[in-house]
mmCIF file of C-alpha atoms in Angstrom:
data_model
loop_
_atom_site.group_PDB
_atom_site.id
_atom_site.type_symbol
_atom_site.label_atom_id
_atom_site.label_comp_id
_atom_site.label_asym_id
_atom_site.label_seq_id
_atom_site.Cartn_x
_atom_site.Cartn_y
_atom_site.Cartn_z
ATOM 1 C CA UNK A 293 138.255 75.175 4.092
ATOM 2 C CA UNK A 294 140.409 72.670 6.460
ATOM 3 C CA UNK A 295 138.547 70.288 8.541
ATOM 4 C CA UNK A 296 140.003 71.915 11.404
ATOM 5 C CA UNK A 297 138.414 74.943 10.463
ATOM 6 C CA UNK A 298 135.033 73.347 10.131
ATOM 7 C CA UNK A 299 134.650 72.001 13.057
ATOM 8 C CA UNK A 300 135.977 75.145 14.950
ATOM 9 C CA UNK A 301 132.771 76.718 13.363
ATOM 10 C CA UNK A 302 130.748 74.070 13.807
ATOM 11 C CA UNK A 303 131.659 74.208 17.560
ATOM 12 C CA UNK A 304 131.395 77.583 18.088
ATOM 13 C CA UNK A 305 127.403 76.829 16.157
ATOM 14 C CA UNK A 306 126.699 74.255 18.010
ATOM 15 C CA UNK A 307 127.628 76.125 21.906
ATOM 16 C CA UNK A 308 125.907 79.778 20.167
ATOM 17 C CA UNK A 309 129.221 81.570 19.701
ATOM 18 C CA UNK A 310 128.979 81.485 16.140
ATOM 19 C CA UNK A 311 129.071 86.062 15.328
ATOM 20 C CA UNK A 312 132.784 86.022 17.268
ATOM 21 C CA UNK A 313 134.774 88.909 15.713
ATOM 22 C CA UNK A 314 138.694 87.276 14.270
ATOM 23 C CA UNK A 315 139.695 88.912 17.669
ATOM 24 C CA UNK A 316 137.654 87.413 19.631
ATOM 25 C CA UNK A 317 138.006 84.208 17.886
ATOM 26 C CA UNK A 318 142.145 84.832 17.707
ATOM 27 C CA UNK A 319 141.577 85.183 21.697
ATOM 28 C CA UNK A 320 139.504 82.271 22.422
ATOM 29 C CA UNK A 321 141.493 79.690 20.571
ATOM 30 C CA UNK A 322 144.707 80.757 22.199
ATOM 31 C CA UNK A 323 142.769 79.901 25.731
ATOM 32 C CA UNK A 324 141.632 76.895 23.994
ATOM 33 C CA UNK A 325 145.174 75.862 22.698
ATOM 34 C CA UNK A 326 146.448 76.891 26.432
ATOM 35 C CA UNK A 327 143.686 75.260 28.460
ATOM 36 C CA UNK A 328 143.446 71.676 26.278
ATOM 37 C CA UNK A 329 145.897 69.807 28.348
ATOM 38 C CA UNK A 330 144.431 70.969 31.757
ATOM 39 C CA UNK A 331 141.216 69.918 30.696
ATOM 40 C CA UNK A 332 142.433 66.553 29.058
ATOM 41 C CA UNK A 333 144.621 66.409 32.872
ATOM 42 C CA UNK A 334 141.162 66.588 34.379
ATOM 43 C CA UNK A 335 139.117 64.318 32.261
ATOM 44 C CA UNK A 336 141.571 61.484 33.590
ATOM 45 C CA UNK A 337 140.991 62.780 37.260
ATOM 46 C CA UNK A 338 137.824 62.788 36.810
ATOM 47 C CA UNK A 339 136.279 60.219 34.380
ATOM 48 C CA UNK A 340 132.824 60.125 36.413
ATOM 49 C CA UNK A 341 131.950 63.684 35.125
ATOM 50 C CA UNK A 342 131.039 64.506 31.429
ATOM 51 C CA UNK A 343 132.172 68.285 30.885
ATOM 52 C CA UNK A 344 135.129 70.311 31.509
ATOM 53 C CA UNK A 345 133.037 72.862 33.491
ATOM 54 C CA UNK A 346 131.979 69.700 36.073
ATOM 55 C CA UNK A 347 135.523 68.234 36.350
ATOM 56 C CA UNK A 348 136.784 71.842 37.358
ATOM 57 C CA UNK A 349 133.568 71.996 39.946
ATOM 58 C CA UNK A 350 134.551 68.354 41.273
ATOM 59 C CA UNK A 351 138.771 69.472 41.589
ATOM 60 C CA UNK A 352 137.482 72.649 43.370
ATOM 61 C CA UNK A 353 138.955 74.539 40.420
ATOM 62 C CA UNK A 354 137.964 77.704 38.749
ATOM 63 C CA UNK A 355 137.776 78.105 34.780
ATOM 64 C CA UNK A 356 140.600 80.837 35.100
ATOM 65 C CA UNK A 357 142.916 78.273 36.735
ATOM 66 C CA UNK A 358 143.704 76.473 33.410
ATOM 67 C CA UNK A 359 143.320 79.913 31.283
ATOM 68 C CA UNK A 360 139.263 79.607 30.094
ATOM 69 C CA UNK A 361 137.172 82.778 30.659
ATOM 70 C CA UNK A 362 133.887 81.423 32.458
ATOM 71 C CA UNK A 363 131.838 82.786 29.788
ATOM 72 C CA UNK A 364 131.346 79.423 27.555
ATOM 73 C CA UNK A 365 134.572 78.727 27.244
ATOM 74 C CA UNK A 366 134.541 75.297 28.885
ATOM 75 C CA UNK A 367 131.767 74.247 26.493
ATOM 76 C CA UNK A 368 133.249 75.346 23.513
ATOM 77 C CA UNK A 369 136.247 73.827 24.377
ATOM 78 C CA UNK A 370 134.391 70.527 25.296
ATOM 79 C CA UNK A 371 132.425 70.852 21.587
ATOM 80 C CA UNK A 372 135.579 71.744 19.984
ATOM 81 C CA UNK A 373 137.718 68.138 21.595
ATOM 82 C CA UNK A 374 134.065 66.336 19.601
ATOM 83 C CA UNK A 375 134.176 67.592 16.376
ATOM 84 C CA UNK A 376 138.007 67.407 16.473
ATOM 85 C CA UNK A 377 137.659 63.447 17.406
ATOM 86 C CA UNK A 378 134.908 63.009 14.230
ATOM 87 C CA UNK A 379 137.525 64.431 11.302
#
C-alpha cells in the first residue's frame, strides 16, 4: 500500500468515515481533489482560523461553494492536507 493511500485511510479513521463504500470514497476524493485549492486559497485569507470549515464561516462561504458536501467533508479534507504533510 502507497503512503498516499495510508494516510487517506488514516484520515478518513481519524474524522469516523472509515466504512465508506469505493463509491463513496471515488466521490469524496474527487470533491477533495476539486475543493484543495479553494481551501489552500482560504487558509492564506484567513491564517487566524485553524479549519477549513471556520475559514469558509469567516469568508461568509458555504462548503458547496468550493465543491465539499457539508457532511464532514471539510474535516476530512483538513485531516487528509496532515497526514499528506507527515509522508
Amino acid at each position: 500500500m502507497n503512503a498516499c493511500l495510508r494516510a487517506v485511510q488514516r484520515a478518513l479513521a481519524a474524522t469516523g468515515h472509515a466504512d465508506l463504500t469505493t463509491r463513496q470514497l471515488a466521490a469524496l476524493l474527487d470533491r477533495i481533489e476539486e475543493a484543495t485549492p479553494h481551501a489552500q486559497h482560504l487558509q492564506r485569507l484567513q491564517p487566524g482560523h485553524a479549519t477549513t470549515r471556520s475559514r469558509l464561516n469567516a469568508a461568509g462561504m458555504t462548503c458547496a461553494q468550493i465543491g465539499l458536501h457539508d457532511d464532514g467533508d471539510p474535516e476530512i479534507l483538513d485531516a487528509l492536507l496532515q497526514e499528506l504533510a507527515r509522508t
